[in-house]
Coordinates of C-alpha atoms in Angstrom, one line a residue:
M211 CA -3.1 10.1 -22.3
Q212 CA -3.9 13.7 -21.3
P213 CA -1.7 16.5 -22.6
M214 CA 1.0 17.7 -20.1
T215 CA -0.8 21.1 -19.8
N216 CA -3.9 19.4 -18.2
K217 CA -1.8 17.2 -15.9
Q218 CA 0.0 20.3 -14.6
H219 CA -3.4 21.6 -13.4
F220 CA -5.0 18.4 -12.1
L221 CA -5.5 20.1 -8.8
E222 CA -5.3 23.9 -8.6
I223 CA -5.5 26.2 -5.6
R224 CA -6.1 29.7 -6.5
N225 CA -5.5 32.7 -4.2
L226 CA -7.0 31.0 -1.1
R227 CA -7.7 33.3 1.9
A228 CA -9.1 32.2 5.2
S229 CA -9.9 34.0 8.5
F230 CA -11.5 33.1 11.8
R231 CA -13.2 35.4 14.2
G232 CA -11.2 35.8 17.3
P233 CA -11.3 38.0 20.5
L234 CA -8.7 40.4 19.0
G235 CA -10.3 40.7 15.6
D236 CA -10.2 38.4 12.6
L237 CA -7.3 36.0 12.7
D238 CA -6.0 35.6 9.1
A239 CA -5.0 31.9 8.6
L240 CA -4.2 31.9 4.9
D241 CA -3.4 34.8 2.8
G242 CA -3.4 34.4 -1.0
V243 CA -2.2 30.8 -1.3
S244 CA -1.9 29.6 -4.9
L245 CA -0.3 26.3 -6.2
T246 CA -0.9 23.5 -8.6
V247 CA -0.4 19.8 -8.2
Q248 CA 0.1 17.4 -11.3
Q249 CA -1.7 14.2 -11.6
G250 CA 0.2 11.4 -9.8
E251 CA 2.5 13.9 -8.0
F252 CA 3.4 13.6 -4.4
V253 CA 3.5 17.1 -2.8
C254 CA 4.2 17.9 0.9
L255 CA 3.2 21.1 2.7
I256 CA 5.4 22.2 5.5
G257 CA 5.5 25.3 7.7
P258 CA 5.5 26.6 11.2
S259 CA 2.8 25.5 13.6
G260 CA -0.4 27.5 13.2
C261 CA 0.4 28.6 9.7
G262 CA -2.8 27.2 8.2
K263 CA -1.6 23.9 6.7
S264 CA -4.5 21.8 8.1
T265 CA -6.9 24.6 7.2
L266 CA -5.7 24.5 3.6
L267 CA -6.1 20.7 3.5
R268 CA -9.7 21.0 4.9
I269 CA -10.6 23.6 2.3
V270 CA -9.3 21.3 -0.4
A271 CA -11.4 18.5 1.0
G272 CA -14.5 20.7 1.0
L273 CA -14.9 20.6 4.8
L274 CA -14.2 24.4 5.2
K275 CA -15.2 27.4 3.1
P276 CA -12.4 29.9 2.2
S277 CA -13.0 33.6 2.7
A278 CA -11.8 34.1 -0.9
G279 CA -10.2 32.1 -3.7
E280 CA -11.1 28.6 -5.1
V281 CA -10.0 25.0 -5.5
L282 CA -10.3 23.3 -8.9
L283 CA -10.0 19.6 -9.3
E284 CA -9.7 18.5 -13.0
G285 CA -10.9 22.0 -14.0
K286 CA -14.1 21.9 -11.9
Q287 CA -14.7 23.8 -8.7
Q288 CA -14.2 21.7 -5.6
D289 CA -16.0 23.0 -2.5
T290 CA -17.9 20.1 -1.0
P291 CA -16.7 16.7 0.3
Q292 CA -16.4 14.2 -2.6
R293 CA -15.4 10.6 -3.0
Q294 CA -12.7 11.9 -5.4
L295 CA -10.8 13.1 -2.3
G296 CA -9.8 10.9 0.6
L297 CA -8.7 12.6 3.8
V298 CA -6.6 11.0 6.5
F299 CA -6.5 13.0 9.8
Q300 CA -3.8 13.3 12.3
Q301 CA -5.6 10.7 14.5
P302 CA -6.9 7.5 12.8
T303 CA -10.6 8.3 13.7
L304 CA -11.5 4.6 13.3
L305 CA -14.9 3.6 14.6
P306 CA -14.2 1.7 17.8
W307 CA -17.2 -0.6 17.5
R308 CA -16.2 -1.9 14.0
T309 CA -13.4 -4.3 13.3
V310 CA -10.4 -3.3 11.1
Q311 CA -12.0 -5.0 8.1
D312 CA -15.4 -3.3 8.8
N313 CA -13.7 0.1 9.2
V314 CA -11.9 -0.3 5.8
A315 CA -15.2 -1.6 4.3
L316 CA -17.3 1.4 5.3
P317 CA -16.8 3.6 2.1
L318 CA -17.5 0.5 0.0
E319 CA -20.7 -0.3 1.9
L320 CA -21.8 3.3 1.6
G321 CA -21.0 3.2 -2.1
G322 CA -23.4 0.2 -2.6
C323 CA -20.9 -2.5 -3.3
S324 CA -22.0 -6.1 -3.0
A325 CA -20.9 -8.2 -0.1
P326 CA -18.5 -10.3 -2.2
E327 CA -16.9 -7.2 -3.7
V328 CA -16.5 -5.6 -0.3
Q329 CA -14.8 -8.7 0.9
K330 CA -12.5 -8.8 -2.1
Q331 CA -11.5 -5.1 -2.0
T332 CA -11.0 -5.0 1.8
A333 CA -8.7 -8.0 1.6
A334 CA -6.7 -6.4 -1.1
L335 CA -6.4 -3.1 0.7
L336 CA -5.4 -4.7 4.1
A337 CA -2.7 -6.7 2.3
L338 CA -1.5 -3.5 0.7
V339 CA -1.0 -1.7 4.0
G340 CA 0.3 -4.8 5.7
L341 CA -2.6 -5.6 7.9
S342 CA -3.6 -9.1 6.6
G343 CA -4.4 -11.3 9.6
F344 CA -5.7 -8.4 11.6
E345 CA -9.1 -8.2 9.9
D346 CA -11.1 -9.1 13.0
E347 CA -9.2 -6.9 15.5
Y348 CA -10.8 -3.8 17.0
P349 CA -9.1 -0.4 16.9
T350 CA -8.3 -0.5 20.7
H351 CA -6.1 -3.5 20.1
L352 CA -4.0 -1.8 17.5
S353 CA -0.7 0.0 17.8
G354 CA -0.7 3.7 16.6
G355 CA 1.0 2.7 13.3
M356 CA -1.4 -0.1 12.6
A357 CA -4.4 2.1 13.3
Q358 CA -3.0 4.7 10.9
R359 CA -2.5 2.1 8.3
A360 CA -6.1 1.0 8.6
A361 CA -7.2 4.7 8.3
I362 CA -5.1 5.0 5.0
A363 CA -6.7 1.8 3.7
R364 CA -10.1 3.2 4.5
A365 CA -9.3 6.3 2.6
L366 CA -8.1 4.3 -0.4
A367 CA -11.3 2.2 -0.3
Q368 CA -13.2 5.1 -1.9
T369 CA -10.7 5.1 -4.8
P370 CA -9.9 8.8 -4.5
N371 CA -8.2 10.7 -7.3
V372 CA -6.4 12.7 -4.6
L373 CA -5.2 11.5 -1.2
L374 CA -5.0 14.3 1.5
L375 CA -2.9 13.4 4.5
D376 CA -2.9 15.7 7.4
E377 CA 0.3 14.8 9.3
P378 CA -0.7 11.2 9.6
F379 CA 2.5 10.1 11.4
G380 CA 2.7 13.0 13.8
A381 CA 1.6 11.0 16.9
L382 CA 4.0 8.1 16.2
D383 CA 7.5 7.5 17.7
A384 CA 10.5 8.0 15.4
L385 CA 11.1 4.4 14.5
T386 CA 7.4 3.7 13.8
R387 CA 7.3 6.9 11.7
E388 CA 10.1 5.8 9.5
R389 CA 8.4 2.4 8.9
M390 CA 5.1 4.2 8.1
A391 CA 7.0 6.5 5.6
A392 CA 8.4 3.3 3.9
E393 CA 4.9 1.9 3.8
L394 CA 3.5 5.1 2.3
L395 CA 6.2 5.1 -0.4
H396 CA 5.4 1.5 -1.3
I397 CA 1.6 2.4 -1.5
W398 CA 2.3 5.5 -3.7
Q399 CA 4.7 3.6 -5.9
R400 CA 2.1 1.0 -6.7
D401 CA -0.4 3.3 -8.4
K402 CA 1.1 6.9 -8.3
R403 CA -2.1 8.4 -6.8
T404 CA -2.0 12.2 -6.4
V405 CA -1.0 13.0 -2.8
L406 CA -1.0 16.3 -0.9
M407 CA 0.4 15.7 2.5
V408 CA 1.0 18.0 5.6
T409 CA 4.0 17.3 7.8
H410 CA 6.2 19.2 10.3
N411 CA 9.2 17.0 9.5
V412 CA 11.6 18.5 7.0
E413 CA 13.5 15.2 6.3
E414 CA 10.2 13.3 5.9
A415 CA 9.0 15.8 3.3
A416 CA 12.2 15.5 1.4
L417 CA 12.0 11.7 1.5
L418 CA 8.4 11.4 0.3
A419 CA 7.7 14.3 -2.0
D420 CA 8.3 15.4 -5.6
R421 CA 8.0 18.9 -4.5
V422 CA 7.7 20.6 -1.1
V423 CA 5.6 23.7 -0.7
V424 CA 6.8 25.8 2.2
L425 CA 4.2 28.1 3.9
S426 CA 5.2 31.2 5.9
A427 CA 4.2 31.8 9.5
R428 CA 0.6 32.8 9.9
P429 CA -1.1 34.1 7.9
G430 CA 0.1 31.3 5.6
R431 CA 1.6 32.3 2.3
V432 CA 3.7 30.3 -0.1
A433 CA 7.2 31.2 1.0
G434 CA 8.8 28.9 -1.6
I435 CA 8.4 25.7 -3.6
V436 CA 11.5 23.3 -3.4
P437 CA 11.7 20.5 -6.0
V438 CA 13.0 17.1 -4.7
D439 CA 15.2 15.5 -7.5
L440 CA 16.0 12.3 -5.7
P441 CA 15.6 9.2 -7.8
R442 CA 12.7 6.8 -7.1
P443 CA 12.0 4.3 -5.7
R444 CA 13.1 5.7 -2.3
S445 CA 13.6 4.2 1.2
P446 CA 14.3 5.6 4.6
A447 CA 17.9 4.8 4.1
L448 CA 18.1 8.0 2.2
L449 CA 17.4 10.0 5.3
T450 CA 21.1 10.2 6.2
S451 CA 22.3 10.7 2.7
S452 CA 24.1 14.0 1.8
Q453 CA 21.7 14.6 -1.1
L454 CA 18.6 14.5 1.1
Q455 CA 20.3 16.6 3.8
E456 CA 21.1 19.2 1.2
I457 CA 17.4 19.5 0.2
A458 CA 16.4 19.6 4.0
A459 CA 18.9 22.4 4.4
R460 CA 17.3 24.4 1.6
L461 CA 13.8 23.7 3.1
R462 CA 14.9 25.0 6.5
A463 CA 16.4 28.2 4.8
V464 CA 13.0 28.9 3.1
L465 CA 11.2 28.2 6.4
S466 CA 13.4 30.7 8.3
Q467 CA 12.9 33.3 5.5
G468 CA 9.2 32.8 5.6
E469 CA 9.0 33.3 9.4
R470 CA 11.0 36.5 9.2
N471 CA 8.8 38.1 6.5
A472 CA 5.4 37.1 7.9
P473 CA 3.0 40.0 8.7
H474 CA 0.9 40.3 11.8
P475 CA -1.9 37.6 11.7
Y476 CA -4.7 39.8 13.2
T477 CA -6.7 42.3 11.4
T478 CA -9.1 44.7 13.0
S479 CA -11.9 44.1 10.5
T480 CA -15.2 43.3 12.1
A481 CA -16.7 41.8 8.9
P482 CA -18.3 38.3 9.5
S483 CA -15.8 35.5 9.1
A484 CA -16.4 33.1 6.3
L485 CA -15.2 30.2 8.6
A486 CA -17.0 31.1 11.8
T487 CA -20.3 32.7 12.7
P488 CA -21.0 35.0 15.6
G489 CA -21.4 33.2 18.8
Q490 CA -19.3 30.3 17.8
P491 CA -16.1 29.6 19.8
H492 CA -12.8 30.6 18.2
H493 CA -10.9 27.7 16.6
P494 CA -7.4 28.8 15.6
P495 CA -5.9 27.2 12.5
H496 CA -3.3 24.5 12.5

C-alpha cells in the first residue's frame, strides 16, 4: 500500500489561472486555484454560475490549457487527454447511431480489446449502472437518467483512475436526480474510484462528497473547503437529516462569503489569452 503522503497528492492542482479574450478585455475565469485530492476520495466542486468550475474540470481532463499553473496526477504533469481520466459532461453525448451497448463498448474497442472481452465488460458495466436489458436500445429511446447512466458506464469502460463529472444530473428532474445520486453512491462504494464532480446543488454535494471545495464568484478562487463527516454508506434519505442540513448551511455561508469577496472578473490586459486565439469567438467559462 502507498504511504499516506502519496495518497494525499494523488491528484494535485497547483495555482491554476485561466483567462479568455473578451470584448471588454481578458475575462479571468480562474485565479490561483490550488487543491489536492486523495486516492479514492470523492470531492465535489460548487460555486456560483460562471465561476470556472467546468473550466477547471476541462483543464484537469487535458481539454484546455491554463494560463498558468499545473495539474499533477500521481506526481506527473497532466496536460493532455488520457485514459486515466474519464469525463462525463452535463449532457450524455452518446452517439445516436450506436446502441447503448455499442456506446459503452467504444473505449474498449478503441483500446484494442477482443470481441469476447468487450461483450463481457460491457455486460458488467451495464449491470453496474442498472441498464441490463437495454443493450440494444438507441439513445433516442432512453430517458435522461438512463442516458446519463450509459454515459457514466462508457466513462468507466476506460478504467480511469479519476472520474470527472461535470454536473451530470443538472438536466434531470428532482426525483430522477435523487435516484441518480443513489446510483452514483452505489457505483463509488463498489470500487472507491477517485471522483471530482461539479454540481450546483449544495445538498447533493453534502450527500456525495468526502470534501466539498467551494469556489468564489468569477474569477474562481478557493473560498473554502468543507469536510463532510457523515458516515458511509449513504443514501438520499440523509438529505432531510439535521446533520446534512448543518453541512449544507456551512456550504451556503462559504458561498455567500466568496461572492462578497470576489474581485472584478475583467482585466485590461491585451496579452494573448492562453485559452483563446485572436479571431476566435469569446466562450465564457461555466
